[in-house]
Structures are given as structure tokens and as C-alpha cells.
Tab-separated table of C-alpha atoms and ligand atoms in Angstrom:
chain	number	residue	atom	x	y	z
G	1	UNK	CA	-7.672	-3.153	35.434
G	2	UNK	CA	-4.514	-4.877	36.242
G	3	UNK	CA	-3.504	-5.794	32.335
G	4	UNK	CA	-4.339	-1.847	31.601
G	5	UNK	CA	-1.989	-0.606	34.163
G	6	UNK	CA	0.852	-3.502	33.652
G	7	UNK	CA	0.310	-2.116	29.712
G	8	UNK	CA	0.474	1.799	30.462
G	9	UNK	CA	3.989	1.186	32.970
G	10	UNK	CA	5.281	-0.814	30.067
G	11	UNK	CA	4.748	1.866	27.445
G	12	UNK	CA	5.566	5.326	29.741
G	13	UNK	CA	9.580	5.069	28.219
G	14	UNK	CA	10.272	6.997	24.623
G	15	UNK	CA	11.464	3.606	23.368
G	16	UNK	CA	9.062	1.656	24.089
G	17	UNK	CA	6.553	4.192	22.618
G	18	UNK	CA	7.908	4.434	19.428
G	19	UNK	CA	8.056	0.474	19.299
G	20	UNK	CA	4.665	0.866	19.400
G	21	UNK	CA	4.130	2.697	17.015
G	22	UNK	CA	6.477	1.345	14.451
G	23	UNK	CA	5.168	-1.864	14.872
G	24	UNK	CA	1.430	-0.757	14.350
G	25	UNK	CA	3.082	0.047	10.825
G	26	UNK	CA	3.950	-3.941	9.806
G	27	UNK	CA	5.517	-6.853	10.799
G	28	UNK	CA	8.995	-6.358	11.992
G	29	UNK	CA	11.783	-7.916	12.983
G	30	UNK	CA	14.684	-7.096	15.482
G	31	UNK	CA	17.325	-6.090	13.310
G	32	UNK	CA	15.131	-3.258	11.031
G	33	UNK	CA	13.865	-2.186	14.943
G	34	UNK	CA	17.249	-1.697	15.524
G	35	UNK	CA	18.280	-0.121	12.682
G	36	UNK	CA	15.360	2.361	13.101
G	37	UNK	CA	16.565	3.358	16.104
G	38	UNK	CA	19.910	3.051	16.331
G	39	UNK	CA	20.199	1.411	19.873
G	40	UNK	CA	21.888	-1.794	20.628
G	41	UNK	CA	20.083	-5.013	19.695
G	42	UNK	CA	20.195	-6.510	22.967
G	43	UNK	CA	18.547	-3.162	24.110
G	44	UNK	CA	15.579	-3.117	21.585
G	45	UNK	CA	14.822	-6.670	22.534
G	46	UNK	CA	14.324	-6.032	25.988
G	47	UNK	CA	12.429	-3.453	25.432
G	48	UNK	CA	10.665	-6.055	22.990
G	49	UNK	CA	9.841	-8.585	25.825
G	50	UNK	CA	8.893	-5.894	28.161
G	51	UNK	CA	5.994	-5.056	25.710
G	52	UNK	CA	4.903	-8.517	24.653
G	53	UNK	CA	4.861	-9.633	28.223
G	54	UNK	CA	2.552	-6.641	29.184
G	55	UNK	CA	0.607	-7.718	25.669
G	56	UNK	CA	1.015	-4.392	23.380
G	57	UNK	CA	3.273	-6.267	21.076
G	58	UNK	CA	2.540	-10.063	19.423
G	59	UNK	CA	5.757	-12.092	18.798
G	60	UNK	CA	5.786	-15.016	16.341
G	61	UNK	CA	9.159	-16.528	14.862
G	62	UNK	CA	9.081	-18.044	11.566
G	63	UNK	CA	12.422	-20.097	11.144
G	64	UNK	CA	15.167	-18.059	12.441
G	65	UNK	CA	13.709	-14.820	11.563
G	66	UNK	CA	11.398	-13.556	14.627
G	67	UNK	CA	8.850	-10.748	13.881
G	68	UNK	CA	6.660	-7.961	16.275
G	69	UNK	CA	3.545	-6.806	15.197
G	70	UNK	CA	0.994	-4.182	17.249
G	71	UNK	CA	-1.498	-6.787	19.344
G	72	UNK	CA	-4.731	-7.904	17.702
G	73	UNK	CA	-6.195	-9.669	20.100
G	74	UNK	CA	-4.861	-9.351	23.999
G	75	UNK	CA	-6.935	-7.461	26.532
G	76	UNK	CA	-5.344	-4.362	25.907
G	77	UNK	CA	-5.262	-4.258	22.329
G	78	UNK	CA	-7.323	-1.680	21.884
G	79	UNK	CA	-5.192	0.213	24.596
G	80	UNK	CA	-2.296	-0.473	21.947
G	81	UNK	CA	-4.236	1.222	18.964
G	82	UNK	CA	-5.337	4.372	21.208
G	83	UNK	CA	-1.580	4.864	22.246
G	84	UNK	CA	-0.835	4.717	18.408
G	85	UNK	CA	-3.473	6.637	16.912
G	86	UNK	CA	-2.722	9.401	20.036
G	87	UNK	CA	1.063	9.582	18.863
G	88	UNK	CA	1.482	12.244	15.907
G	89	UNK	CA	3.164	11.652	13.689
G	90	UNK	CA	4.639	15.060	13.595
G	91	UNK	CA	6.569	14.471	16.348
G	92	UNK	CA	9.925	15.075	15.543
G	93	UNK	CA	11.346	11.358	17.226
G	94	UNK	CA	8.208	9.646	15.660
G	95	UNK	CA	8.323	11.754	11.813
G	96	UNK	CA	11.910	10.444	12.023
G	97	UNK	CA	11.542	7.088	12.809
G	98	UNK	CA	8.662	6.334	9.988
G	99	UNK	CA	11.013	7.764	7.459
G	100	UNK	CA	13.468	5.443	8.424
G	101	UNK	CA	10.987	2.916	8.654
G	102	UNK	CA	10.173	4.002	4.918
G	103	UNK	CA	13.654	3.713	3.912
G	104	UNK	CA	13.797	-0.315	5.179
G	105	UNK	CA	10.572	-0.726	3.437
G	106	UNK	CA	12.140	0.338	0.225
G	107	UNK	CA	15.361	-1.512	0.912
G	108	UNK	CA	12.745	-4.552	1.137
G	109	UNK	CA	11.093	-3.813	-1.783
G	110	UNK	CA	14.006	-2.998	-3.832
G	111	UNK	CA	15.618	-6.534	-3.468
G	112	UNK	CA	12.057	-8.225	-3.593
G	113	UNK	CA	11.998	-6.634	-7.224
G	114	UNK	CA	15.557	-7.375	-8.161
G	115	UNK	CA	14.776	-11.144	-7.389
G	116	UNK	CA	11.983	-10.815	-9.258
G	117	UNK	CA	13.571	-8.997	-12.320
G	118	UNK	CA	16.765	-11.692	-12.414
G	119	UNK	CA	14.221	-14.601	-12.513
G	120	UNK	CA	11.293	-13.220	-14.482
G	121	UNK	CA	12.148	-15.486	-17.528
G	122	UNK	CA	12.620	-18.591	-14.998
G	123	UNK	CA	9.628	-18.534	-13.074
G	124	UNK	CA	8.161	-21.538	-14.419
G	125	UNK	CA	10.702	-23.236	-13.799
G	126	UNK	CA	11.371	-21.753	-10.088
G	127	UNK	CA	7.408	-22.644	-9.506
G	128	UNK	CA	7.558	-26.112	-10.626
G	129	UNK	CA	10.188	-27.305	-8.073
G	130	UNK	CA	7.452	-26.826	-5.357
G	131	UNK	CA	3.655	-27.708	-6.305
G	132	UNK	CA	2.001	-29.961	-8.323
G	133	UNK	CA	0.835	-26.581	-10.290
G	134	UNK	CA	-1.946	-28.839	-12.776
G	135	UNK	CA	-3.879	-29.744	-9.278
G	136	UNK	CA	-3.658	-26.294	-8.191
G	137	UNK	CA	-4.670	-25.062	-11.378
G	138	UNK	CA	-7.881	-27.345	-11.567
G	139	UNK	CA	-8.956	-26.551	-8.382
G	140	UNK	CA	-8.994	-22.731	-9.364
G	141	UNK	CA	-10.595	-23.072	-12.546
G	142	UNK	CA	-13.937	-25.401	-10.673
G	143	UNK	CA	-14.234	-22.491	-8.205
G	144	UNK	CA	-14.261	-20.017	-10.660
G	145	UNK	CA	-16.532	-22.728	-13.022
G	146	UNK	CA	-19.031	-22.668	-9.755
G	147	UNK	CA	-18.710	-18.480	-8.799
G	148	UNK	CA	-19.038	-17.855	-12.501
G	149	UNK	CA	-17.719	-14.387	-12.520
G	150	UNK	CA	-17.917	-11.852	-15.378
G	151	UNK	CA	-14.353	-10.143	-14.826
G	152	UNK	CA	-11.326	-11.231	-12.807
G	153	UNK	CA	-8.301	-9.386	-11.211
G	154	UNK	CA	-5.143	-11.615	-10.738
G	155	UNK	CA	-2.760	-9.564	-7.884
G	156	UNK	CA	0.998	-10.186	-8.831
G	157	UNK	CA	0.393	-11.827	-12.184
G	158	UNK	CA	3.621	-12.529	-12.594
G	159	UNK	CA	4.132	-14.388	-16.317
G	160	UNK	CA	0.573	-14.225	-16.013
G	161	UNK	CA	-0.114	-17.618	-15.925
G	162	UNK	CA	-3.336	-17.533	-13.540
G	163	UNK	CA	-4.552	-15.408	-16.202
G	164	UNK	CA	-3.671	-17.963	-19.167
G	165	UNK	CA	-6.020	-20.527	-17.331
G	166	UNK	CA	-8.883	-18.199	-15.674
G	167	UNK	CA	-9.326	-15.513	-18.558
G	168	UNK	CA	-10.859	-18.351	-20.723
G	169	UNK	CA	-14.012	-18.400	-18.069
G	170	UNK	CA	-14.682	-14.792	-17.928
G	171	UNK	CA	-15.741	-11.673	-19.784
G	172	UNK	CA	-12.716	-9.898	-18.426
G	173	UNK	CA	-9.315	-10.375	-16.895
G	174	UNK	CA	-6.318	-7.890	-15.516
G	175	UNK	CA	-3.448	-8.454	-14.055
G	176	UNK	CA	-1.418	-6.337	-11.946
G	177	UNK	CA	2.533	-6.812	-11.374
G	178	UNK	CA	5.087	-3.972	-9.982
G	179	UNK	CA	7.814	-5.517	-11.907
G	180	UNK	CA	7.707	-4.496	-15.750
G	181	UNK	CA	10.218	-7.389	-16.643
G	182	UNK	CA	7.340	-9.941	-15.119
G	183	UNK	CA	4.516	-8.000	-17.410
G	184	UNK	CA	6.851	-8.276	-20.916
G	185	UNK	CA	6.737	-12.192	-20.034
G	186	UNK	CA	3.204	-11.763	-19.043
G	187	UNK	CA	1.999	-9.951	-22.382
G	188	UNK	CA	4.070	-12.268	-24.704
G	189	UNK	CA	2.893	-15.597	-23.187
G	190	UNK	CA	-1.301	-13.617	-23.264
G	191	UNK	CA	-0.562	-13.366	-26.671
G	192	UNK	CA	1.133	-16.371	-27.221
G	193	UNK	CA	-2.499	-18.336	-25.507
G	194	UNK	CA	-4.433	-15.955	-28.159
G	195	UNK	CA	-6.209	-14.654	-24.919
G	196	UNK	CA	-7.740	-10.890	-26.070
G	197	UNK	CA	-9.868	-10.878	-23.196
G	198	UNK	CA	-6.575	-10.384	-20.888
G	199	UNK	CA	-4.734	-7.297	-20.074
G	200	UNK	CA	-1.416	-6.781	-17.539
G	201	UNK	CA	-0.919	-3.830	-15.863
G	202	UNK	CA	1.647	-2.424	-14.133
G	203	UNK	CA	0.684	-1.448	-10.269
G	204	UNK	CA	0.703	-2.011	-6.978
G	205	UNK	CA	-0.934	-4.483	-4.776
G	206	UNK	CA	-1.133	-2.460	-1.430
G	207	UNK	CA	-2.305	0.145	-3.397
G	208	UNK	CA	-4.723	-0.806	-6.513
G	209	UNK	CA	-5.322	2.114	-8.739
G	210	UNK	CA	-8.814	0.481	-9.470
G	211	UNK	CA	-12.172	1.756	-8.189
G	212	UNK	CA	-14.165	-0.055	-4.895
G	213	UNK	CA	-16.362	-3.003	-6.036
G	214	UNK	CA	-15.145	-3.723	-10.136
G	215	UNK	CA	-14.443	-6.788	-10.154
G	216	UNK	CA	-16.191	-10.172	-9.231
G	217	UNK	CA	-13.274	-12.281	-8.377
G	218	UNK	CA	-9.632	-11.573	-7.528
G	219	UNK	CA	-6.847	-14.347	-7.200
G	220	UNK	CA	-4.033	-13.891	-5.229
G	221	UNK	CA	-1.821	-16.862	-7.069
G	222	UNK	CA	1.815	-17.482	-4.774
G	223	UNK	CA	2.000	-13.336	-3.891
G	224	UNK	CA	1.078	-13.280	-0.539
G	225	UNK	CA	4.309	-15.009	1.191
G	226	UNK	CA	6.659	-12.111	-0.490
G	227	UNK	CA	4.540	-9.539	1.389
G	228	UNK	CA	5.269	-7.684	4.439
G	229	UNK	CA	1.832	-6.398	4.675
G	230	UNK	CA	-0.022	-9.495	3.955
G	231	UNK	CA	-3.234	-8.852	5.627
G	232	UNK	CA	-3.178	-5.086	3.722
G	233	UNK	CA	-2.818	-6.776	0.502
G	234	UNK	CA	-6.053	-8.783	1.289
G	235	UNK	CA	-7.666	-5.946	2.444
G	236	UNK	CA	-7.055	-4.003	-0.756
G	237	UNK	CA	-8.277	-7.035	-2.722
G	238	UNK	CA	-11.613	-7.206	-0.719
G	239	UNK	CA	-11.951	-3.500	-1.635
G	240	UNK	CA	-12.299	-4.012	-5.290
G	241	UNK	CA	-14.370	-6.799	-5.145
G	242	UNK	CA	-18.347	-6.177	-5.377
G	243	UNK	CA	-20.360	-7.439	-3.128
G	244	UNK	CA	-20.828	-11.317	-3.597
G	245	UNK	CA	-17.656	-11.503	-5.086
G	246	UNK	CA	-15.094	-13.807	-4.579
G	247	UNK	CA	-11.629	-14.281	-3.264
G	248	UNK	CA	-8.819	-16.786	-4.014
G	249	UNK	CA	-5.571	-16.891	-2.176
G	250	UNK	CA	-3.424	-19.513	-3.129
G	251	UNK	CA	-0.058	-19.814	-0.883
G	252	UNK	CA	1.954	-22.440	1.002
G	253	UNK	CA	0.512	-23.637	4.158
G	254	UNK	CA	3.099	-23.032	7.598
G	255	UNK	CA	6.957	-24.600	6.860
G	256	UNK	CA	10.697	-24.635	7.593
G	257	UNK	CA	12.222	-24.036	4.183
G	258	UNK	CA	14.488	-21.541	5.543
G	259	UNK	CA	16.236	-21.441	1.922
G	260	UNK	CA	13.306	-19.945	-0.150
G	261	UNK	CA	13.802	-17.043	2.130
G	262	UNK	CA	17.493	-16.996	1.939
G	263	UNK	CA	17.661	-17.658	-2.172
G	264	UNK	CA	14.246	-17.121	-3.167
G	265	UNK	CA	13.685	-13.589	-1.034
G	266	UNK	CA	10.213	-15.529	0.911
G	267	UNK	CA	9.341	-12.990	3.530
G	268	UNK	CA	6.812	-15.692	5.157
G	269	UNK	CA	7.680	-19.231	5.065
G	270	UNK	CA	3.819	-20.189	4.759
G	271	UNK	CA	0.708	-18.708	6.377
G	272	UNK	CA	-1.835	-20.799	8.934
G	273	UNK	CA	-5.532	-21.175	8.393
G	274	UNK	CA	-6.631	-18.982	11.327
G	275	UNK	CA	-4.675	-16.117	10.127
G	276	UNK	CA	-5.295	-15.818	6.382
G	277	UNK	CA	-9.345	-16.553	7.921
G	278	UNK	CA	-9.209	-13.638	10.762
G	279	UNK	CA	-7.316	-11.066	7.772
G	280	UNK	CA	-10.232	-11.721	5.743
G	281	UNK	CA	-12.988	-11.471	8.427
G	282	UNK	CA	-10.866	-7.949	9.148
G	283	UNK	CA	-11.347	-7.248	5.445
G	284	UNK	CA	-15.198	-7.636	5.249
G	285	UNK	CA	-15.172	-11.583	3.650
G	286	UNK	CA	-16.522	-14.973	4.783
G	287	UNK	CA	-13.993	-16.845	4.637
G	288	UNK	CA	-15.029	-20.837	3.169
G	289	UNK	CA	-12.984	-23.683	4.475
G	290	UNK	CA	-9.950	-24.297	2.735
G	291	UNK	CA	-8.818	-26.450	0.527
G	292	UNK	CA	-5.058	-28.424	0.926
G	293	UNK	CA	-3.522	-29.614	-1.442
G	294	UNK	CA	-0.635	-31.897	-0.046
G	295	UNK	CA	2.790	-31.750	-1.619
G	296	UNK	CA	6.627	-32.602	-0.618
G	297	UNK	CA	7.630	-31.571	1.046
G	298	UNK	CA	5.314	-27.965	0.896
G	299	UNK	CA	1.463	-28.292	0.871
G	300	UNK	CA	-0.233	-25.752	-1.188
G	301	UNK	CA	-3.790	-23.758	0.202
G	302	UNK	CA	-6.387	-22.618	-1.451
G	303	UNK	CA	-8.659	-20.051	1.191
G	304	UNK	CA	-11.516	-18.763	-0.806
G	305	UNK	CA	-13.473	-15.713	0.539
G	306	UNK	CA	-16.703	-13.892	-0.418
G	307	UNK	CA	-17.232	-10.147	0.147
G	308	UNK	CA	-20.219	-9.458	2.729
G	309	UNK	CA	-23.097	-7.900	0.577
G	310	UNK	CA	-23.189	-3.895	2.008
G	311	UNK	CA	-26.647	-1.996	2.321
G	312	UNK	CA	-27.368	0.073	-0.378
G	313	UNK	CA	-27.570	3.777	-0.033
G	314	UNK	CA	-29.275	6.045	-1.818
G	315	UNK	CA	-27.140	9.909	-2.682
G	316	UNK	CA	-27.994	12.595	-3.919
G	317	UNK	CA	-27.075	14.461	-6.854
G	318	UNK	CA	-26.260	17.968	-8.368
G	319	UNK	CA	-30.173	18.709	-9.478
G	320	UNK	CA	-31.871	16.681	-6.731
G	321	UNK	CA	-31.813	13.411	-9.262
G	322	UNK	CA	-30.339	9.975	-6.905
G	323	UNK	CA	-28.086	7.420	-7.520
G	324	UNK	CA	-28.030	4.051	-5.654
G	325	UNK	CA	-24.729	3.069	-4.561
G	326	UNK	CA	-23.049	0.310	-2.785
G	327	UNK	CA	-22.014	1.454	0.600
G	328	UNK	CA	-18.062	1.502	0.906
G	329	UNK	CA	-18.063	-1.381	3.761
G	330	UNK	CA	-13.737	-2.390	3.258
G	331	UNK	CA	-11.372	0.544	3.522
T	1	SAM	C1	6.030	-15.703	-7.338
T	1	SAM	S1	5.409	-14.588	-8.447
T	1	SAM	C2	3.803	-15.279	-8.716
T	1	SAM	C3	3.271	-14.881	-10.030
T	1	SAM	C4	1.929	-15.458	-10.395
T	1	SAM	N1	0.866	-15.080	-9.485
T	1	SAM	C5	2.034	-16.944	-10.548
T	1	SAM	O1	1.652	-17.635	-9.635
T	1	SAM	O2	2.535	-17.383	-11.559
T	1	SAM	C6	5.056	-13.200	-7.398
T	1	SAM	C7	4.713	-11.957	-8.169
T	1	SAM	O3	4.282	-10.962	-7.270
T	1	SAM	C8	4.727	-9.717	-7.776
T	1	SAM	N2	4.731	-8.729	-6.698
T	1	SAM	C9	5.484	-8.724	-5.582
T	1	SAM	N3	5.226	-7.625	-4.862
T	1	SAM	C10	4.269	-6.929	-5.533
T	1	SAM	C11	3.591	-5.701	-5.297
T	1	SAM	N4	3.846	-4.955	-4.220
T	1	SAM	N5	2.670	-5.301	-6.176
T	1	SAM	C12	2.408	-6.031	-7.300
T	1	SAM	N6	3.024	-7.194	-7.575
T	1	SAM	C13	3.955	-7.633	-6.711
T	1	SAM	C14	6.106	-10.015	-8.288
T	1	SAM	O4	6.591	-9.031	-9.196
T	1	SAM	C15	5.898	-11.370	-8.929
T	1	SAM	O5	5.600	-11.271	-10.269
């Protein structure tokens, strides 16, 4: 009783309220929170403590950047989610604050894809200063060799190189990119490799326009640390995957190389093992230990991932005949 009521004095203030909400929305830092709601910095991160100490808000810094993020797991963290999900967003204050919130997400996304476009042609090269890419790449291609898909997705494709390795072992491959410059490198090196198997798209991996459950394994090759949403992007992976499918997320384990952010627009520097294993749990996987893969000075992980088999159901149709289908179990 006493965390409930320490939690409901924090969040009776406007401010604090709509730092609840805006932070149920992604991971943000100070100086968007700020520029959301145009109060003074040293303001906002009072208000910031105020809510973390009473456990509505998680704090975690990564480097010099620090971040806020709605509670998962304190005592009142499903107090946090009511207040949210009780807060319309109709309200004037609130409506005006998401679409400023909107507006910093497309700031965000606007110089991830600029990046992205000014080193399309160089990514190779970019990726090469980092991992020993041949020991990643023969890891991948035994798990896929043991969960002998039929079809793969590859999220971010990039040049399209996960597909240049993986395609050869399945029916099937796609890959998805937003940036258009990072699909004309894709498509010439497919073609280049002779692969007719492979296809790029162009999409988006929050939002997949593919259907639930059509593909058998999805890779998620150095994406994931350029994300703000990271555990949405698994979630939307785990949503196209059919049951007994598989998931591979390849990204850097936890590190201080402040300048990828600064020069190579990282958003995470790195993820931990418990996270990238509770966002999967949240997206309906069993998560398999992972696998590290020790560099210099960054280590690469590989978390692999299966998608929970769901009960079938059985629905009707137009003229009383059934079809079985797989019951949506990830949204
Ligand atoms: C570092 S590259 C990795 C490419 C590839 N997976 C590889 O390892 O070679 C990251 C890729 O993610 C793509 N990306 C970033 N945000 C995305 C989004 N929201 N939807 C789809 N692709 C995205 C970028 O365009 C870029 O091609």
C-alpha cells in the first residue's frame, strides 16, 4: 500500500502525468522530454527523479546519454500502465505532446536514414572495423543448417549481405530495408551472388507489411542498436514468425564506444542478455542461451529465440464450412 500511494502523490501534477505517458511511448532522454514540453531542463529532471524514486519511471544511462522508459517491473508498474492507458489521448495537453513527440521521432528517423543513405555504398567497409564478420557469419548459417527453415525474413537487410549467406539454405528469402539507397546495393550485390531465391523490399521494421506467422526464421543482423523501439521491433518479428519458428538477433553486447553514436548515429551502445531475453519472453519466444562471440574491443551476440507453438482454433466460415487457424498469440 505504501509504494501505491508514494506512486499516486508522485503522479497527481500535469507534468509529471504527461511524463508518464510520453515515456510509455519509448525510450527517452532528457533533452527530447524537454523539448516536448518546453520547460526548463533542470525542471523536467526533477520531475524525472521524483517519478523514478516513487518507481513509475526506469532510468538507465548508456554513456553520456541517460534514457526514461515507463516501469516494467517495480511494484507499481502496473499502476504506471493503468495511469497511461486512463489518459486520452484526446486531451488537448496530451494530443499535443504525442505530436511533438512524433515530430522528434521523425527528426530521429530522418538523420538515422541520412547516415544510412551517405554510407550505403561503404557499409562493408564501416562493418568490418568492428567484428570478425566470417565467425559471425558461420555461426548463423549452423543455426539455420540445424532449424532448417523453408523461408527467411532478414529485418534491415541493408546491402543484403545476411541474405547473400542464408538465402542459399532456404526455399525463400526477403529482406526488408526503409532506405531505398541500401536496397539498390542490396539488389545489385543478390544479383551479383546469382541468388533468385532472394528478394529486398522496401518497408518498415516496426511495422512489417507481412501477414502473422509467414515465415520460419527472421534475422535481425546489426539493426537493433539503431532502434529506439528495440523491444517493438522484436515484437513485430515474433509476429511473423509461425509457430516453431526461429529468431536471430545479432548485435553488440553492452559498451562505451561513445563515438559510434556520435559518427555512426548508434542509438544503443550494445544491449545486455537479460533484456534482449525478457523483450522476447514479452514477445511470445523462448529465448536459447546466447552465443558471444568475443572481439576488440566490441563482442558480438548472437540471442536466438523460438516462437511458443499457439493452440489451434477452429472458425467458421461464410456457408458453415471451417478453417483451422493458428491463434494470433504476439500482437
Ligand atoms: C547497420 S545496417 C545492417 C545491415 C545488415 N543487416 C547487415 O548486417 O549487413 C542497418 C540497416 O537497418 C536499416 N534500418 C534502420 N531502421 C530501419 C527501419 N525502421 N526499418 C527498416 N530498416 C531499417 C538501415 O537502413 C540499414 O540498412
Amino acid at each position: 500500500m505504501d509504494h501505491l500511494l508514494a506512486a499516486l502523490r508522485a503522479v497527481a501534477e500535469p507534468t509529471r502525468l504527461r511524463l508518464v505517458t510520453l515515456c510509455a511511448r519509448g525510450e527517452l532522454t532528457v533533452t527530447e522530454l524537454t523539448q516536448i514540453l518546453g520547460q526548463s531542463q533542470p525542471r523536467v529532471s526533477r520531475h524525472l527523479k521524483l517519478l523514478c524514486a516513487a518507481g513509475l519511471l526506469d532510468r538507465f544511462r548508456e554513456g553520456s546519454w541517460v534514457f526514461y522508459r515507463l516501469s516494467r517491473s517495480s511494484p507499481v508498474a502496473a499502476l504506471a500502465r493503468q495511469l497511461v492507458a486512463a489518459c486520452s489521448e484526446a486531451d488537448p495537453t496530451i494530443a499535443l505532446d504525442l505530436q511533438r513527440l512524433a515530430a522528434i521521432k521523425r527528426q530521429r528517423a530522418d538523420l538515422a536514414s541520412a547516415y544510412f543513405r551517405e554510407n550505403a555504398d561503404q557499409w562493408h567497409r564501416i562493418r568490418s572495423l568492428y567484428v570478425d564478420e566470417s565467425e559471425v557469419e558461420a555461426a548463423l548459417a549452423e543455426i539455420i543448417a540445424a532449424a532448417d527453415p523453408r523461408d527467411l525474413l532478414d529485418i534491415g537487410t541493408g546491402t543484403g549481405r545476411m541474405l547473400e549467406i542464408l538465402a542459399p539454405r532456404v526455399e525463400r528469402a526477403l529482406g526488408i530495408d526503409q532506405s531505398r539507397e541500401m536496397l539498390a546495393v542490396a539488389r545489385v550485390n543478390l544479383e551479383r551472388a546469382g541468388l533468385e531465391n532472394g528478394l529486398v523490399r522496401l518497408g518498415d521494421m516496426y511495422q512489417l507489411a507481412l501477414a502473422d506467422g509467414s515465415f520460419d526464421s527472421v534475422v535481425v543482423h546489426q539493426v537493433l542498436h539503431y532502434a529506439d523501439r528495440p523491444a517493438a521491433v522484436i515484437a513485430e518479428a515474433a509476429r511473423v514468425l509461425r509457430p516453431g519458428g526461429i529468431l536471430m538477433l545479432v548485435d553488440f553486447a553492452p559498451h562505451e564506444l561513445e563515438f559510434l553514436r556520435d559518427e555512426h548515429a548508434h542509438r544503443r551502445l550494445g544491449f545486455a542478455d537479460a533484456e534482449v531475453g525478457e523483450w522476447c519472453v514479452a514477445a511470445g519466444l523462448d529465448p536459447a542461451p546466447p552465443r558471444h562471440l568475443a572481439g576488440n574491443p566490441l563482442t558480438v551476440v548472437i540471442w536466438t529465440a523460438q516462437r511458443r507453438a499457439g493452440p489451434r482454433v477452429v472458425e467458421e466460415m461464410p456457408g458453415g464450412a471451417s478453417i483451422t487457424i493458428l491463434e494470433r498469440e504476439v500482437r
